[in-house]
Each structure stands twice: as C-alpha cells, then as structure tokens.
Amino acid sequence: MDAVEALRKEEIYIVEDIYKLPEGERAELIDGQIYYMAPPGRTHQKLSMALSNEISAYIRENGGDCEIYAAPFAVFLNEDDFNYVEPDISVICDVEKLDEKGCHGAPDWVIEIVSPASRKMDYYKKLFQYPMAGVREYWVVDPDRHMVTVYNFEQDNMEEYAFDKEIPVGVYEGFFIKLT
C-alpha cells in the first residue's frame, strides 16, 4: 500500500463518535481525528481550580457578563461536526453561543494546562486550531516549566511569564493573575 492509499483509508470521525465513547472515556476531535485524553493529575487540578476561582471572582466583582467553565465542558469549536474540544478552562463572553450541550463557536479565552500526555496537543495542534476558530486569547500553563505562554491573537502577540510574575489578561484590561 502506498502513501496515497494509506491517506484515503484514514478514518474521519464526527462529534457523534465522541458521544458514542464508553462512559468515562474522554477524547477530543480535531479535523475529524480523535485524540484520547488521560485523566488530569493533582497539580493540574489545583491549577485549574485556582485559575477558575480567580477568573470567576474577577468577573463577579466587576459585573462582567462572561461565563467561565472548567473541563469537562464541550466546545464545538468551528460549529461543524469535525471539531470538538474540552479546554481546561473556557471563558465565553457571547452567551448566545451557550446551550445545555456546551459552547457552539470559539470561547473568547482558553486556558490549557499542560500534562505529559497533552504537551504536543496544547503547544502545537490547538495553537493552530484556536486562532483559526476565533479564540481571542490562549494560555498554555506549563507546570513542569513553571511558565505560562500567553497568545493574544487579536494583537498577534506571544509572551512567556514565570508563575511568580503578574500575567496581564488581554480580554480584561487591568486584570492580572499571579500563579505563585
């Protein structure tokens, strides 16, 4: 079998296939390909909770309309049948995108917390998908490096911050997060 035949035989999956997975099995769908997800570890969960709490408090204290969701939360990224992700944290400011199934379209701000199993996905695959779908800001939180890489797609900008530095939030002027 040559490479062309191999490409033709590659299975293309749709969102319906994600919903057919056995109970408790988590996966994401990008461009029709399924990527299985390992359960998050304790450090991952601590970071997710801390970030979610801080963002939620800021939104509440400032009378914001945005809503925050932690994984597992369905994001039908491109409003098609070939892309379904579960970002660690999603901030959605257009509540018209939300229904009981999840978010239909791009969140305004996505945070992914890197684990050994998700490193390639978070730094490469999703880095390409998120701006194409319309995500305004993308954070990659890397506990092993104690760094946060911030992609502000509206300003075509990327910055890296150590956990002990104040990180400016692009979607909220004047809001900074420190992950000490």
CSV table of C-alpha atoms in Angstrom, one decimal:
chain,number,residue,atom,x,y,z
A,1,MET,CA,0.0,0.0,0.0
A,2,ASP,CA,1.5,3.4,-1.0
A,3,ALA,CA,1.1,6.7,1.0
A,4,VAL,CA,-1.8,7.9,-1.1
A,5,GLU,CA,-3.8,4.7,-0.4
A,6,ALA,CA,-3.0,5.0,3.3
A,7,LEU,CA,-4.3,8.5,3.4
A,8,ARG,CA,-7.5,7.5,1.7
A,9,LYS,CA,-8.1,4.8,4.3
A,10,GLU,CA,-7.7,7.2,7.2
A,11,GLU,CA,-10.9,7.2,9.2
A,12,ILE,CA,-12.7,10.5,9.6
A,13,TYR,CA,-14.7,10.9,12.8
A,14,ILE,CA,-17.5,13.3,13.7
A,15,VAL,CA,-18.9,14.6,17.0
A,16,GLU,CA,-21.4,11.8,17.2
A,17,ASP,CA,-18.5,9.4,17.5
A,18,ILE,CA,-17.3,11.2,20.6
A,19,TYR,CA,-20.7,10.8,22.2
A,20,LYS,CA,-20.5,7.0,21.4
A,21,LEU,CA,-17.3,6.5,23.5
A,22,PRO,CA,-17.7,4.3,26.6
A,23,GLU,CA,-18.8,6.1,29.8
A,24,GLY,CA,-15.9,7.9,31.4
A,25,GLU,CA,-13.7,7.9,28.4
A,26,ARG,CA,-12.7,11.4,27.3
A,27,ALA,CA,-11.4,12.5,23.9
A,28,GLU,CA,-11.3,15.5,21.6
A,29,LEU,CA,-11.9,15.7,17.9
A,30,ILE,CA,-9.8,17.9,15.7
A,31,ASP,CA,-10.2,18.0,12.0
A,32,GLY,CA,-12.0,14.6,12.1
A,33,GLN,CA,-9.3,12.8,14.2
A,34,ILE,CA,-9.9,11.5,17.7
A,35,TYR,CA,-7.4,12.3,20.4
A,36,TYR,CA,-7.9,10.4,23.7
A,37,MET,CA,-7.3,12.2,26.9
A,38,ALA,CA,-5.6,10.9,30.1
A,39,PRO,CA,-7.2,11.9,33.4
A,40,PRO,CA,-5.7,15.0,34.9
A,41,GLY,CA,-3.2,14.8,37.8
A,42,ARG,CA,-3.4,16.6,41.2
A,43,THR,CA,-1.2,19.6,40.2
A,44,HIS,CA,-3.3,20.0,37.0
A,45,GLN,CA,-6.5,20.1,39.1
A,46,LYS,CA,-5.0,22.5,41.7
A,47,LEU,CA,-4.0,24.9,38.9
A,48,SER,CA,-7.4,24.6,37.2
A,49,MET,CA,-9.3,25.3,40.4
A,50,ALA,CA,-7.1,28.3,41.3
A,51,LEU,CA,-7.4,29.9,37.9
A,52,SER,CA,-11.1,29.2,37.7
A,53,ASN,CA,-11.7,30.7,41.1
A,54,GLU,CA,-9.6,33.8,40.4
A,55,ILE,CA,-11.2,34.5,37.0
A,56,SER,CA,-14.7,33.8,38.3
A,57,ALA,CA,-14.2,36.2,41.3
A,58,TYR,CA,-12.9,38.9,38.9
A,59,ILE,CA,-15.9,38.6,36.6
A,60,ARG,CA,-18.3,38.6,39.5
A,61,GLU,CA,-16.7,41.6,41.3
A,62,ASN,CA,-16.6,43.6,38.1
A,63,GLY,CA,-20.2,42.8,37.0
A,64,GLY,CA,-18.9,41.0,33.9
A,65,ASP,CA,-21.2,39.1,31.5
A,66,CYS,CA,-18.7,36.4,30.6
A,67,GLU,CA,-19.1,32.9,31.8
A,68,ILE,CA,-16.3,30.5,32.8
A,69,TYR,CA,-16.3,26.7,32.5
A,70,ALA,CA,-13.8,24.1,33.6
A,71,ALA,CA,-13.3,20.8,31.8
A,72,PRO,CA,-15.1,18.7,31.1
A,73,PHE,CA,-17.1,21.2,29.1
A,74,ALA,CA,-17.9,20.7,25.4
A,75,VAL,CA,-16.7,23.3,22.9
A,76,PHE,CA,-17.9,22.7,19.3
A,77,LEU,CA,-15.0,24.9,18.1
A,78,ASN,CA,-15.9,25.5,14.4
A,79,GLU,CA,-19.6,24.8,14.6
A,80,ASP,CA,-19.0,21.8,12.4
A,81,ASP,CA,-19.1,18.0,13.0
A,82,PHE,CA,-15.3,17.6,12.9
A,83,ASN,CA,-14.1,19.7,15.8
A,84,TYR,CA,-14.9,19.1,19.5
A,85,VAL,CA,-12.6,20.1,22.3
A,86,GLU,CA,-12.7,20.3,26.1
A,87,PRO,CA,-10.3,23.1,27.1
A,88,ASP,CA,-9.2,23.0,30.7
A,89,ILE,CA,-10.8,26.5,31.2
A,90,SER,CA,-13.1,28.3,28.7
A,91,VAL,CA,-14.2,31.9,29.1
A,92,ILE,CA,-17.2,32.8,26.9
A,93,CYS,CA,-18.4,36.4,26.7
A,94,ASP,CA,-21.1,35.8,24.0
A,95,VAL,CA,-23.7,33.9,25.9
A,96,GLU,CA,-25.6,33.3,22.7
A,97,LYS,CA,-23.0,30.6,21.9
A,98,LEU,CA,-24.1,28.6,25.0
A,99,ASP,CA,-26.7,25.9,25.4
A,100,GLU,CA,-27.0,22.8,27.6
A,101,LYS,CA,-24.6,20.9,25.4
A,102,GLY,CA,-21.8,23.5,25.7
A,103,CYS,CA,-20.3,26.3,23.6
A,104,HIS,CA,-21.0,26.5,19.9
A,105,GLY,CA,-18.1,28.5,18.4
A,106,ALA,CA,-14.9,29.8,19.9
A,107,PRO,CA,-14.6,30.9,23.5
A,108,ASP,CA,-13.0,34.3,24.0
A,109,TRP,CA,-10.3,33.0,26.2
A,110,VAL,CA,-9.0,29.4,26.5
A,111,ILE,CA,-6.6,28.0,29.1
A,112,GLU,CA,-4.9,24.7,28.7
A,113,ILE,CA,-2.8,23.1,31.5
A,114,VAL,CA,0.0,21.0,30.0
A,115,SER,CA,0.4,17.4,31.1
A,116,PRO,CA,3.0,15.0,29.7
A,117,ALA,CA,0.3,13.4,27.5
A,118,SER,CA,-1.1,16.7,26.3
A,119,ARG,CA,2.1,18.7,25.6
A,120,LYS,CA,2.1,18.2,21.8
A,121,MET,CA,-1.6,18.9,21.6
A,122,ASP,CA,-1.5,22.1,23.7
A,123,TYR,CA,1.6,23.6,22.2
A,124,TYR,CA,1.0,22.7,18.5
A,125,LYS,CA,-2.3,21.2,17.4
A,126,LYS,CA,-4.5,23.6,19.5
A,127,LEU,CA,-2.2,26.5,18.9
A,128,PHE,CA,-3.2,26.2,15.2
A,129,GLN,CA,-6.9,25.5,15.8
A,130,TYR,CA,-7.8,28.1,18.3
A,131,PRO,CA,-6.9,31.3,16.4
A,132,MET,CA,-8.4,29.9,13.2
A,133,ALA,CA,-11.7,29.3,15.1
A,134,GLY,CA,-11.7,32.8,16.6
A,135,VAL,CA,-10.3,32.4,20.1
A,136,ARG,CA,-9.1,35.8,21.2
A,137,GLU,CA,-6.6,34.7,23.9
A,138,TYR,CA,-4.9,31.4,24.6
A,139,TRP,CA,-2.9,30.5,27.7
A,140,VAL,CA,-0.7,27.4,27.9
A,141,VAL,CA,0.1,26.8,31.6
A,142,ASP,CA,3.1,24.5,31.9
A,143,PRO,CA,3.6,23.2,35.5
A,144,ASP,CA,6.9,21.4,34.6
A,145,ARG,CA,8.5,24.7,33.4
A,146,HIS,CA,6.6,27.0,35.8
A,147,MET,CA,5.7,29.1,32.8
A,148,VAL,CA,2.6,30.5,31.2
A,149,THR,CA,2.7,31.2,27.4
A,150,VAL,CA,0.1,33.8,26.5
A,151,TYR,CA,-1.0,34.1,22.9
A,152,ASN,CA,-3.0,37.3,22.3
A,153,PHE,CA,-4.3,36.5,18.8
A,154,GLU,CA,-6.0,39.9,18.4
A,155,GLN,CA,-2.6,41.6,18.7
A,156,ASP,CA,-0.7,38.8,17.1
A,157,ASN,CA,1.5,38.6,20.2
A,158,MET,CA,3.1,35.9,22.3
A,159,GLU,CA,4.7,36.4,25.7
A,160,GLU,CA,6.0,34.0,28.4
A,161,TYR,CA,5.7,34.6,32.1
A,162,ALA,CA,7.1,32.7,35.1
A,163,PHE,CA,4.5,31.6,37.6
A,164,ASP,CA,5.7,34.2,40.1
A,165,LYS,CA,5.1,37.1,37.7
A,166,GLU,CA,1.8,39.1,37.2
A,167,ILE,CA,0.3,38.0,33.9
A,168,PRO,CA,-1.9,40.5,32.2
A,169,VAL,CA,-5.2,39.2,30.9
A,170,GLY,CA,-5.8,40.5,27.4
A,171,VAL,CA,-9.6,40.1,27.4
A,172,TYR,CA,-9.9,42.1,30.6
A,173,GLU,CA,-8.0,45.4,30.8
A,174,GLY,CA,-6.4,45.8,34.2
A,175,PHE,CA,-6.7,42.2,35.3
A,176,PHE,CA,-3.6,40.3,36.3
A,177,ILE,CA,-3.1,36.8,37.5
A,178,LYS,CA,-0.1,35.5,39.5
A,179,LEU,CA,0.3,31.7,39.9
A,180,THR,CA,2.7,31.5,42.9
